[in-house]
Short mmCIF file of C-alpha atoms in Angstrom, two decimals:
data_model
loop_
_atom_site.label_atom_id
_atom_site.label_comp_id
_atom_site.label_asym_id
_atom_site.label_seq_id
_atom_site.Cartn_x
_atom_site.Cartn_y
_atom_site.Cartn_z
CA UNK X 1 9.62 37.85 -16.52
CA UNK X 2 9.50 41.83 -15.65
CA UNK X 3 12.15 44.42 -17.73
CA UNK X 4 12.20 47.53 -15.79
CA UNK X 5 13.17 50.55 -18.28
CA UNK X 6 13.93 53.98 -16.26
CA UNK X 7 14.81 57.16 -18.23
CA UNK X 8 13.98 60.69 -18.25
CA UNK X 9 13.59 60.92 -21.52
CA UNK X 10 10.29 59.76 -22.83
CA UNK X 11 11.02 59.22 -26.48
CA UNK X 12 14.26 56.81 -25.48
CA UNK X 13 11.78 55.40 -23.26
CA UNK X 14 8.81 54.25 -26.28
CA UNK X 15 12.10 53.76 -28.54
CA UNK X 16 12.96 50.69 -26.38
CA UNK X 17 9.33 49.46 -25.28
CA UNK X 18 8.61 49.50 -30.02
CA UNK X 19 12.04 48.89 -31.21
CA UNK X 20 13.17 45.30 -28.86
CA UNK X 21 10.85 42.56 -29.59
CA UNK X 22 10.31 42.22 -25.82
CA UNK X 23 8.22 39.00 -26.01
CA UNK X 24 10.90 37.33 -28.09
CA UNK X 25 13.26 37.52 -25.63
CA UNK X 26 10.86 35.94 -22.38
CA UNK X 27 9.84 39.48 -21.44
CA UNK X 28 6.07 39.44 -20.57
CA UNK X 29 5.92 42.85 -18.51
CA UNK X 30 7.80 46.56 -18.37
CA UNK X 31 7.91 48.52 -16.01
CA UNK X 32 8.72 52.43 -17.12
CA UNK X 33 10.39 55.01 -14.60
CA UNK X 34 10.98 58.43 -15.04
CA UNK X 35 14.25 58.72 -12.81
CA UNK X 36 16.26 57.35 -10.43
CA UNK X 37 14.27 57.76 -7.36
CA UNK X 38 11.05 56.87 -9.61
CA UNK X 39 13.25 53.71 -11.05
CA UNK X 40 14.06 52.32 -7.35
CA UNK X 41 10.56 52.56 -6.33
CA UNK X 42 9.64 50.29 -9.43
CA UNK X 43 12.43 48.31 -8.98
CA UNK X 44 10.55 47.10 -4.76
CA UNK X 45 7.00 47.08 -6.43
CA UNK X 46 7.93 44.92 -8.84
CA UNK X 47 11.24 42.93 -8.73
CA UNK X 48 11.92 42.61 -11.82
CA UNK X 49 14.48 40.58 -13.51
CA UNK X 50 16.24 42.71 -16.12
CA UNK X 51 16.85 46.51 -15.21
CA UNK X 52 17.66 48.95 -18.37
CA UNK X 53 18.38 52.64 -16.85
CA UNK X 54 20.22 55.78 -17.99
CA UNK X 55 22.73 57.81 -16.02
CA UNK X 56 21.67 61.10 -16.37
CA UNK X 57 18.97 61.70 -14.33
CA UNK X 58 17.40 63.93 -11.23
CA UNK X 59 16.04 62.95 -8.18
CA UNK X 60 18.55 59.73 -8.28
CA UNK X 61 21.23 59.29 -11.47
CA UNK X 62 21.75 55.70 -13.28
CA UNK X 63 25.01 54.72 -11.16
CA UNK X 64 23.79 55.61 -7.62
CA UNK X 65 20.50 53.56 -8.58
CA UNK X 66 22.63 50.57 -9.84
CA UNK X 67 24.22 50.98 -6.46
CA UNK X 68 20.72 50.43 -4.07
CA UNK X 69 19.59 47.64 -6.30
CA UNK X 70 23.42 45.83 -5.75
CA UNK X 71 22.37 46.33 -1.97
CA UNK X 72 19.37 44.00 -2.16
CA UNK X 73 20.24 41.91 -5.20
CA UNK X 74 23.29 41.02 -6.68
CA UNK X 75 22.46 38.51 -9.24
CA UNK X 76 19.95 41.03 -11.01
CA UNK X 77 21.49 41.90 -15.26
CA UNK X 78 22.00 45.72 -15.34
CA UNK X 79 22.17 47.54 -19.06
CA UNK X 80 22.97 50.94 -18.65
CA UNK X 81 22.76 53.63 -21.72
CA UNK X 82 24.37 56.63 -21.42
CA UNK X 83 24.87 59.26 -23.69
CA UNK X 84 28.38 60.42 -21.99
CA UNK X 85 31.63 58.50 -22.47
CA UNK X 86 32.81 59.52 -19.81
CA UNK X 87 35.65 56.85 -18.24
CA UNK X 88 34.47 57.35 -14.47
CA UNK X 89 30.76 56.24 -15.11
CA UNK X 90 32.46 53.19 -17.12
CA UNK X 91 34.81 52.54 -14.25
CA UNK X 92 32.48 52.51 -11.53
CA UNK X 93 29.80 50.72 -13.73
CA UNK X 94 32.71 47.66 -13.51
CA UNK X 95 33.01 47.94 -10.08
CA UNK X 96 28.82 47.43 -9.86
CA UNK X 97 28.79 44.45 -12.01
CA UNK X 98 26.74 45.38 -14.77
CA UNK X 99 26.50 43.91 -17.37
CA UNK X 100 26.74 45.77 -20.13
CA UNK X 101 27.64 49.46 -20.68
CA UNK X 102 25.90 51.26 -24.49
CA UNK X 103 26.26 54.84 -25.31
CA UNK X 104 23.33 56.94 -26.97
CA UNK X 105 22.11 56.66 -29.75
CA UNK X 106 21.73 52.97 -29.22
CA UNK X 107 22.10 50.86 -31.91
CA UNK X 108 18.99 47.63 -31.56
CA UNK X 109 20.78 45.19 -33.51
CA UNK X 110 23.23 45.11 -30.68
CA UNK X 111 21.93 45.79 -27.87
CA UNK X 112 19.52 42.65 -28.45
CA UNK X 113 21.83 40.15 -29.28
CA UNK X 114 23.38 41.44 -25.55
CA UNK X 115 19.81 41.52 -23.59
CA UNK X 116 19.27 38.51 -25.30
CA UNK X 117 22.12 36.60 -23.77
CA UNK X 118 22.71 38.01 -20.67
CA UNK X 119 19.08 37.14 -19.54
CA UNK X 120 19.81 33.84 -20.33
CA UNK X 121 22.77 33.67 -18.28
CA UNK X 122 20.44 35.57 -15.55
CA UNK X 123 17.97 32.35 -15.93
CA UNK X 124 20.71 29.63 -15.88
CA UNK X 125 22.35 30.87 -12.63
CA UNK X 126 19.32 31.32 -11.25
CA UNK X 127 18.06 27.57 -11.53
CA UNK X 128 21.80 26.64 -11.01
CA UNK X 129 20.93 28.60 -7.47
CA UNK X 130 17.62 27.20 -6.70
CA UNK X 131 18.40 23.72 -7.93
CA UNK X 132 21.77 24.32 -5.05
CA UNK X 133 18.93 25.65 -2.64
CA UNK X 134 16.88 22.85 -3.31
CA UNK X 135 19.74 20.39 -2.92
CA UNK X 136 20.34 22.21 0.11
CA UNK X 137 17.33 21.84 1.83
CA UNK X 138 17.05 18.09 0.82
CA UNK X 139 20.41 17.48 2.83
CA UNK X 140 18.80 19.83 5.84
CA UNK X 141 16.51 17.46 6.04
CA UNK X 142 18.31 14.48 5.03
CA UNK X 143 20.37 15.46 7.69
CA UNK X 144 19.24 13.66 11.21
CA UNK X 145 19.06 10.05 8.84
CA UNK X 146 22.75 10.40 7.06
CA UNK X 147 23.98 11.36 10.66
CA UNK X 148 21.92 8.17 12.61
CA UNK X 149 23.24 5.65 9.85
CA UNK X 150 27.14 7.13 10.41
CA UNK X 151 27.01 6.53 13.96
CA UNK X 152 25.81 3.44 13.11
CA UNK X 153 28.31 2.81 10.97
CA UNK X 154 30.63 3.15 13.57
CA UNK X 155 29.01 0.70 16.56
CA UNK X 156 29.28 -1.64 12.90
CA UNK X 157 32.62 -1.39 12.23
CA UNK X 158 32.46 0.27 9.22
CA UNK X 159 34.27 3.55 10.14
CA UNK X 160 38.61 3.66 9.76
CA UNK X 161 40.21 6.05 11.91
CA UNK X 162 41.48 8.62 9.06
CA UNK X 163 41.83 12.20 7.99
CA UNK X 164 38.25 12.42 6.52
CA UNK X 165 36.99 10.85 10.27
CA UNK X 166 37.07 14.36 11.97
CA UNK X 167 35.76 16.33 9.19
CA UNK X 168 32.75 13.62 8.87
CA UNK X 169 32.06 14.07 12.63
CA UNK X 170 32.02 17.40 12.72
CA UNK X 171 30.09 17.79 9.06
CA UNK X 172 27.02 15.68 11.55
CA UNK X 173 27.88 17.51 14.45
CA UNK X 174 29.01 14.05 16.60
CA UNK X 175 31.21 14.57 19.49
CA UNK X 176 34.80 13.84 19.26
CA UNK X 177 35.28 11.59 22.03
CA UNK X 178 32.92 8.90 19.94
CA UNK X 179 36.00 7.58 18.98
CA UNK X 180 38.13 6.94 22.40
CA UNK X 181 36.30 4.21 23.95
CA UNK X 182 32.90 3.22 25.24
CA UNK X 183 30.25 0.30 25.70
CA UNK X 184 27.29 -1.00 23.66
CA UNK X 185 24.03 -1.79 25.07
CA UNK X 186 21.04 -2.90 23.27
CA UNK X 187 17.69 -2.59 24.17
CA UNK X 188 14.88 -5.15 23.16
CA UNK X 189 11.33 -4.56 22.82
CA UNK X 190 8.83 -7.17 23.23
CA UNK X 191 5.77 -7.43 21.29
CA UNK X 192 2.89 -9.42 23.24
CA UNK X 193 0.56 -9.00 20.01
CA UNK X 194 -2.22 -7.69 22.71
CA UNK X 195 -4.73 -4.74 21.89
CA UNK X 196 -1.97 -1.95 22.94
CA UNK X 197 0.96 -3.56 19.93
CA UNK X 198 -2.11 -5.02 17.94
CA UNK X 199 -1.49 -2.82 14.53
CA UNK X 200 1.91 -1.87 12.93
CA UNK X 201 1.17 1.61 12.91
CA UNK X 202 0.52 1.82 17.10
CA UNK X 203 4.19 -0.81 17.35
CA UNK X 204 6.09 1.82 15.52
CA UNK X 205 4.65 4.59 17.87
CA UNK X 206 5.41 3.28 20.11
CA UNK X 207 9.03 2.21 18.95
CA UNK X 208 9.30 6.50 18.23
CA UNK X 209 8.17 6.31 22.46
CA UNK X 210 11.16 4.33 23.30
CA UNK X 211 13.86 5.71 21.27
CA UNK X 212 13.19 9.15 22.75
CA UNK X 213 12.71 8.17 26.03
CA UNK X 214 16.10 6.27 25.38
CA UNK X 215 17.92 9.67 24.21
CA UNK X 216 16.35 11.99 26.80
CA UNK X 217 17.77 9.25 29.77
CA UNK X 218 20.90 9.11 27.69
CA UNK X 219 20.78 13.07 28.13
CA UNK X 220 20.47 13.28 31.85
CA UNK X 221 23.78 12.20 32.22
CA UNK X 222 26.06 14.30 30.24
CA UNK X 223 26.85 14.28 26.27
CA UNK X 224 28.09 11.03 26.45
CA UNK X 225 26.00 8.52 24.41
CA UNK X 226 23.81 8.02 21.42
CA UNK X 227 20.47 6.09 20.08
CA UNK X 228 21.81 4.55 17.20
CA UNK X 229 18.90 3.00 15.41
CA UNK X 230 16.47 -0.30 15.18
CA UNK X 231 17.69 -3.28 14.36
CA UNK X 232 14.12 -4.67 13.82
CA UNK X 233 12.99 -4.63 17.43
CA UNK X 234 16.12 -3.82 19.15
CA UNK X 235 17.90 -0.76 19.77
CA UNK X 236 21.76 -0.24 19.94
CA UNK X 237 22.59 2.27 22.01
CA UNK X 238 26.01 4.10 22.42
CA UNK X 239 28.04 5.05 25.87
CA UNK X 240 31.39 6.61 25.23
CA UNK X 241 34.04 8.23 27.30
CA UNK X 242 37.90 7.92 27.91
CA UNK X 243 37.53 6.62 31.53
CA UNK X 244 36.03 3.17 30.82
CA UNK X 245 34.58 2.87 35.25
CA UNK X 246 32.58 5.41 35.19
CA UNK X 247 31.31 4.27 30.83
CA UNK X 248 30.19 1.43 33.18
CA UNK X 249 28.48 2.91 35.95
CA UNK X 250 26.94 5.55 34.04
CA UNK X 251 25.74 2.94 30.95
CA UNK X 252 24.34 0.61 33.94
CA UNK X 253 22.41 3.40 35.37
CA UNK X 254 21.55 4.63 32.20
CA UNK X 255 19.99 1.19 31.55
CA UNK X 256 18.58 1.37 34.92
CA UNK X 257 16.69 3.87 34.26
CA UNK X 258 15.23 3.48 30.76
CA UNK X 259 13.95 0.33 31.20
CA UNK X 260 12.14 1.69 34.04
CA UNK X 261 10.69 4.84 32.64
CA UNK X 262 9.52 2.67 29.43
CA UNK X 263 7.75 0.12 32.31
CA UNK X 264 6.04 2.57 33.83
CA UNK X 265 5.08 5.50 30.46
CA UNK X 266 4.38 2.73 27.71
CA UNK X 267 3.79 -0.31 29.79
CA UNK X 268 5.63 -2.42 27.43
CA UNK X 269 8.15 -5.57 28.71
CA UNK X 270 11.99 -4.88 27.73
CA UNK X 271 15.39 -5.80 28.30
CA UNK X 272 19.09 -4.76 27.63
CA UNK X 273 21.87 -6.00 27.40
CA UNK X 274 25.67 -4.20 27.71
CA UNK X 275 29.03 -4.96 26.00
CA UNK X 276 32.46 -5.14 27.39
CA UNK X 277 34.01 -1.67 27.47
CA UNK X 278 36.00 -0.80 24.05
CA UNK X 279 39.36 1.45 24.14
CA UNK X 280 38.93 2.42 21.10
CA UNK X 281 36.00 2.45 18.56
CA UNK X 282 37.33 0.49 16.06
CA UNK X 283 36.34 -2.36 18.49
CA UNK X 284 32.25 -1.33 18.71
CA UNK X 285 31.44 -3.88 16.83
CA UNK X 286 32.69 -6.45 19.25
CA UNK X 287 30.71 -4.51 22.02
CA UNK X 288 27.94 -5.18 20.22
CA UNK X 289 28.32 -8.43 20.03
CA UNK X 290 28.78 -9.11 23.40
CA UNK X 291 25.65 -6.75 23.91
CA UNK X 292 23.41 -9.39 21.86
CA UNK X 293 24.82 -12.63 23.58
CA UNK X 294 24.84 -10.70 27.08
CA UNK X 295 21.31 -9.65 25.81
CA UNK X 296 20.05 -13.38 25.18
CA UNK X 297 20.87 -13.88 28.61
CA UNK X 298 18.61 -11.42 30.58
CA UNK X 299 15.68 -12.59 28.00
CA UNK X 300 16.01 -16.13 29.43
CA UNK X 301 15.79 -14.48 32.89
CA UNK X 302 12.25 -12.62 32.63
CA UNK X 303 11.13 -8.98 31.24
CA UNK X 304 12.83 -5.63 32.79
CA UNK X 305 15.75 -7.47 33.26
CA UNK X 306 20.20 -5.97 32.58
CA UNK X 307 22.81 -8.34 31.63
CA UNK X 308 26.61 -7.41 31.17
CA UNK X 309 28.65 -9.48 28.85
CA UNK X 310 31.41 -10.33 31.83
CA UNK X 311 29.23 -11.22 34.11
CA UNK X 312 27.76 -13.85 31.10
CA UNK X 313 31.47 -14.04 30.29
CA UNK X 314 31.91 -16.10 33.99
CA UNK X 315 28.83 -19.47 32.94
CA UNK X 316 30.30 -20.75 30.51
CA UNK X 317 27.39 -22.27 28.18
CA UNK X 318 28.06 -26.20 29.25
CA UNK X 319 24.62 -27.31 28.90
CA UNK X 320 23.24 -26.75 25.64
CA UNK X 321 20.25 -24.14 25.09
CA UNK X 322 16.84 -26.22 24.07
CA UNK X 323 16.77 -25.37 20.22
CA UNK X 324 13.74 -24.24 18.27
CA UNK X 325 12.41 -27.36 17.25
CA UNK X 326 12.01 -28.43 20.99
CA UNK X 327 10.26 -25.71 21.84
CA UNK X 328 7.94 -26.31 18.90
CA UNK X 329 7.38 -29.76 19.79
CA UNK X 330 6.28 -28.73 23.32
CA UNK X 331 3.93 -25.85 22.01
CA UNK X 332 2.13 -27.89 19.51
CA UNK X 333 2.08 -31.12 22.14
CA UNK X 334 0.08 -28.50 24.06
CA UNK X 335 -2.03 -26.80 21.53
CA UNK X 336 -3.05 -29.22 19.47
CA UNK X 337 -2.13 -32.63 21.68
CA UNK X 338 -3.58 -34.31 24.93
CA UNK X 339 -1.40 -34.48 28.47
CA UNK X 340 0.36 -37.56 27.22
CA UNK X 341 1.39 -35.57 24.18
CA UNK X 342 2.85 -33.08 26.35
CA UNK X 343 5.07 -34.94 28.05
CA UNK X 344 6.16 -37.00 25.53
CA UNK X 345 7.56 -34.44 24.69
CA UNK X 346 9.08 -32.76 27.33
CA UNK X 347 11.01 -36.36 28.34
CA UNK X 348 14.07 -36.34 26.41
CA UNK X 349 14.82 -32.84 27.35
CA UNK X 350 13.84 -33.84 30.55
CA UNK X 351 16.54 -36.41 30.39
CA UNK X 352 19.24 -33.92 29.29
CA UNK X 353 18.39 -31.87 32.42
CA UNK X 354 19.17 -34.72 34.82
CA UNK X 355 22.12 -35.84 33.07
CA UNK X 356 23.57 -31.91 33.20
CA UNK X 357 27.28 -32.19 35.11
CA UNK X 358 28.60 -29.52 36.27
CA UNK X 359 26.01 -26.84 35.90
CA UNK X 360 25.61 -24.49 38.92
CA UNK X 361 21.23 -24.65 39.63
CA UNK X 362 21.36 -20.65 39.04
CA UNK X 363 22.66 -21.09 35.55
CA UNK X 364 19.81 -24.17 34.94
CA UNK X 365 17.05 -21.81 36.03
CA UNK X 366 18.26 -19.27 33.65
CA UNK X 367 17.95 -21.69 30.66
CA UNK X 368 14.53 -23.39 31.71
CA UNK X 369 13.30 -19.83 32.61
CA UNK X 370 14.52 -18.59 29.03
CA UNK X 371 12.47 -22.22 27.86
CA UNK X 372 9.96 -21.57 29.04
CA UNK X 373 9.44 -18.05 27.75
CA UNK X 374 10.44 -19.08 24.38
CA UNK X 375 6.99 -21.23 24.55
CA UNK X 376 4.44 -18.71 25.88
CA UNK X 377 5.83 -16.51 23.58
CA UNK X 378 5.26 -18.79 20.90
CA UNK X 379 1.30 -19.79 21.77
CA UNK X 380 0.98 -15.86 22.08
CA UNK X 381 2.00 -15.81 18.36
CA UNK X 382 0.09 -18.02 17.39
CA UNK X 383 -3.06 -17.97 19.42
CA UNK X 384 -3.04 -14.56 19.76
CA UNK X 385 -3.76 -14.60 23.80
CA UNK X 386 -1.30 -12.48 25.34
CA UNK X 387 -3.65 -10.42 28.01
CA UNK X 388 -4.22 -14.23 29.71
CA UNK X 389 -0.93 -15.47 29.72
CA UNK X 390 0.59 -12.92 31.07
CA UNK X 391 0.10 -14.16 34.36
CA UNK X 392 2.70 -17.13 33.12
CA UNK X 393 5.35 -14.78 32.11
CA UNK X 394 6.23 -14.31 36.20
CA UNK X 395 8.52 -16.82 36.78
CA UNK X 396 9.73 -16.21 40.36
CA UNK X 397 8.75 -19.56 41.39
CA UNK X 398 11.89 -20.98 39.04
CA UNK X 399 14.05 -19.89 40.80
CA UNK X 400 12.56 -20.36 44.49
CA UNK X 401 13.91 -23.93 43.91
CA UNK X 402 17.39 -24.90 45.35
CA UNK X 403 18.03 -28.56 43.05
CA UNK X 404 18.23 -29.59 39.90
CA UNK X 405 15.62 -32.68 41.20
CA UNK X 406 13.02 -29.89 41.85
CA UNK X 407 13.83 -27.60 39.46
CA UNK X 408 12.50 -30.68 37.00
CA UNK X 409 9.18 -31.04 38.92
CA UNK X 410 8.48 -27.36 38.34
CA UNK X 411 8.56 -26.95 34.82
CA UNK X 412 6.87 -30.16 34.02
CA UNK X 413 3.91 -28.61 36.48
CA UNK X 414 4.58 -25.40 34.64
CA UNK X 415 4.16 -27.38 30.99
CA UNK X 416 1.23 -29.29 32.59
CA UNK X 417 -0.74 -25.88 33.89
CA UNK X 418 -0.37 -24.69 30.66
CA UNK X 419 -1.89 -27.27 28.54
CA UNK X 420 -5.06 -27.01 31.89
CA UNK X 421 -5.36 -23.15 30.83
CA UNK X 422 -5.17 -23.58 26.78
CA UNK X 423 -7.56 -27.15 26.22
CA UNK X 424 -9.33 -25.71 24.27
CA UNK X 425 -12.67 -27.57 24.74
CA UNK X 426 -13.39 -25.11 28.30
CA UNK X 427 -11.47 -21.76 27.55
CA UNK X 428 -12.04 -21.06 23.77
CA UNK X 429 -15.71 -22.11 24.19
CA UNK X 430 -16.12 -19.43 27.37
CA UNK X 431 -14.97 -16.61 24.90
CA UNK X 432 -18.06 -18.19 22.32
CA UNK X 433 -20.49 -17.79 25.50
CA UNK X 434 -19.52 -14.22 26.16
CA UNK X 435 -19.48 -13.18 22.66
CA UNK X 436 -22.96 -14.36 22.21
CA UNK X 437 -23.83 -12.65 25.80
CA UNK X 438 -22.50 -9.51 25.11
CA UNK X 439 -24.44 -8.92 21.93
CA UNK X 440 -27.46 -9.81 23.79
CA UNK X 441 -27.14 -7.59 26.35
CA UNK X 442 -25.73 -4.39 23.63
CA UNK X 443 -27.35 -5.45 20.11
CA UNK X 444 -29.49 -2.17 21.18
CA UNK X 445 -26.71 0.51 20.91
CA UNK X 446 -24.06 0.69 18.24
CA UNK X 447 -22.61 -2.39 18.59
CA UNK X 448 -19.02 -3.03 16.85
CA UNK X 449 -16.50 -6.27 16.53
CA UNK X 450 -13.73 -3.56 18.00
CA UNK X 451 -16.61 -3.00 21.30
CA UNK X 452 -16.72 -6.62 22.17
CA UNK X 453 -12.36 -6.63 21.90
CA UNK X 454 -12.30 -4.51 24.10
CA UNK X 455 -15.22 -5.63 26.57
CA UNK X 456 -12.79 -9.22 26.08
CA UNK X 457 -9.67 -7.73 26.29
CA UNK X 458 -8.79 -9.81 23.27
CA UNK X 459 -7.74 -8.78 19.70
CA UNK X 460 -10.18 -8.45 16.96
CA UNK X 461 -7.89 -10.44 15.38
CA UNK X 462 -8.09 -13.60 17.29
CA UNK X 463 -11.83 -13.62 18.69
CA UNK X 464 -13.06 -13.12 14.96
CA UNK X 465 -11.32 -16.26 13.73
CA UNK X 466 -11.73 -17.95 17.01
CA UNK X 467 -15.91 -17.38 16.51
CA UNK X 468 -15.33 -17.76 12.82
CA UNK X 469 -13.76 -21.12 13.22
CA UNK X 470 -16.27 -22.58 16.30
CA UNK X 471 -20.00 -21.09 14.76
CA UNK X 472 -19.40 -20.68 11.17
CA UNK X 473 -20.49 -17.72 10.85
CA UNK X 474 -18.52 -14.01 11.37
CA UNK X 475 -19.66 -12.04 14.68
CA UNK X 476 -20.59 -9.31 12.61
CA UNK X 477 -22.98 -12.11 10.85
CA UNK X 478 -23.79 -12.86 14.17
CA UNK X 479 -24.99 -9.67 15.60
CA UNK X 480 -26.71 -9.02 12.17
CA UNK X 481 -28.86 -12.23 12.51
CA UNK X 482 -29.92 -11.48 15.83
CA UNK X 483 -31.13 -8.73 15.51
CA UNK X 484 -33.21 -9.03 12.77
CA UNK X 485 -34.80 -12.42 15.20
CA UNK X 486 -35.75 -10.17 16.87
CA UNK X 487 -37.14 -7.77 14.92
CA UNK X 488 -40.06 -10.53 13.55
CA UNK X 489 -40.67 -10.95 16.92
CA UNK X 490 -42.13 -7.56 17.68
CA UNK X 491 -43.52 -7.43 14.12
CA UNK X 492 -44.99 -11.05 15.47
CA UNK X 493 -46.19 -10.02 19.37
CA UNK X 494 -46.50 -6.36 18.57
CA UNK X 495 -47.63 -5.74 15.12
CA UNK X 496 -48.84 -2.25 15.73
CA UNK X 497 -45.12 -0.74 15.56
CA UNK X 498 -44.23 1.36 13.06
CA UNK X 499 -40.90 -0.27 11.12
CA UNK X 500 -38.82 3.06 12.21
CA UNK X 501 -39.76 2.40 15.62
CA UNK X 502 -38.41 -1.70 15.50
CA UNK X 503 -35.47 -0.28 13.45
CA UNK X 504 -34.59 1.89 16.73
CA UNK X 505 -35.07 -0.94 19.55
CA UNK X 506 -32.95 -3.62 17.59
CA UNK X 507 -29.81 -1.06 17.34
CA UNK X 508 -30.61 0.85 13.62
CA UNK X 509 -31.03 4.22 13.13
CA UNK X 510 -30.80 4.26 9.83
CA UNK X 511 -34.57 3.00 9.03
CA UNK X 512 -33.33 2.28 4.91
CA UNK X 513 -30.51 0.43 5.72
CA UNK X 514 -32.32 -1.71 8.32
CA UNK X 515 -34.44 -2.77 5.68
CA UNK X 516 -31.91 -3.40 3.15
CA UNK X 517 -30.80 -5.35 5.76
CA UNK X 518 -34.30 -7.12 6.98
CA UNK X 519 -34.33 -8.19 3.49
CA UNK X 520 -31.13 -9.52 2.61
CA UNK X 521 -31.80 -12.17 5.71
CA UNK X 522 -35.79 -12.77 4.66
CA UNK X 523 -35.86 -12.34 1.01
CA UNK X 524 -38.70 -9.41 2.28
CA UNK X 525 -38.89 -6.09 2.87
CA UNK X 526 -40.08 -5.51 6.00
CA UNK X 527 -43.68 -4.32 5.17
CA UNK X 528 -43.62 -7.83 3.22
CA UNK X 529 -42.99 -9.68 5.80
CA UNK X 530 -45.37 -8.00 8.34
CA UNK X 531 -48.43 -8.09 5.24
CA UNK X 532 -47.30 -11.48 5.12
CA UNK X 533 -47.67 -12.36 8.35
CA UNK X 534 -51.14 -10.87 8.95
CA UNK X 535 -52.24 -13.73 6.83
CA UNK X 536 -51.42 -16.42 8.31
CA UNK X 537 -52.91 -14.82 11.66
CA UNK X 538 -55.95 -14.82 10.12
#
């Protein structure tokens, strides 16, 4: 810490410097000034932690100096050393919040404990202030998250009406109209495990972008709405207002715009379900549940769909949806069985559809399209072949049939078509050949697995697993062996080529690395292999 000593009498300054154990008090730097004006300049330059000043000085007296310091710093401890026992001086010193007022001559045994005390109090107050400021900053940094959590608690029914509610709304800067009624809609993103959303990092970036799109769209239609927060890949949105009809119209418009913007800017499939209007915030939890129920219906129809709970409610679930186990049975038959297995797995489900009573064709179409989407998503999850299966997601032909019998035929044909397409001896063998062909055409370049996956529009994980399973070798290992095999042929047919020339021709820019790889494959250095080959040819 630093202390500023201000006195026009040099001997007084020297006495203070010599007789007070400054280091023991925590002061490691002493600054001196010969009058009040000099003291003010020194204060501005050094920003001391303690000031001791005389009162009667030329240019600027001690009290005037204290007044100027107090204008910029109300906390610094100041001790006055005065040769005048004047009441007015002492009174003004108190008004200026001086820590202590000593009369000269100074008794050093009295001033030392006072300096120690005021410094301890100053450090304590400074630490407290720093802690308070740090806490304030942490609170400001955390405020968006706390605000998001509070809105989520409102939607989840955890916030009740009370005296503190208005204060919390004000604290989080939340529109008070949020309590007057509204609609919860749930936005769901569908991750198809393609190259676009392969990594978790990329997927979270897309989710963040979707949240921003939703916020921008809500803002376009007034300030009566909030994006809540993700629950897995679902994002609840709250649209509120006093007039139910206006809120319904606005919510529908917002939902439609969000779906279009996500498809246009991000090319990620999504769906939205809208709950019913709740007359006050205490029933938002019910609207939230309704939005998720409506979302299930929209997903059954296809992607980029919007469903309203009021519409879903008009079609009660008289036919029980296909279970996860039934979907899994079909998937395993398609992936691991033959056509007979697929038909056997489908037969009991077909019978249920055939004997369903009093169900509209539109409702059965919705159930069946959801069934097919569930199968496709499960196959994508197990095979990571999203890019290939995009065409199977478009289910318009199911909605074109007009009878239950034709619907059953359409579903059966779609399942068999899916089986034929995924026949492993047909499509996967094709990929193996395409990988080998790409290596053969590009071995001389800086070739990576990522380049191949990008060329085939398949994920690195999928082609790596497929190649390893079918050939017993990794793609990287295959590239290395292919290059070394070519290098050996060059050494045999063109013995005059230098090692660095061969290295470059087979795709290695670093000759030393090529030599290490060559030895790891053949057991010999390139130079040793060339000598051995020359001996053979003689």
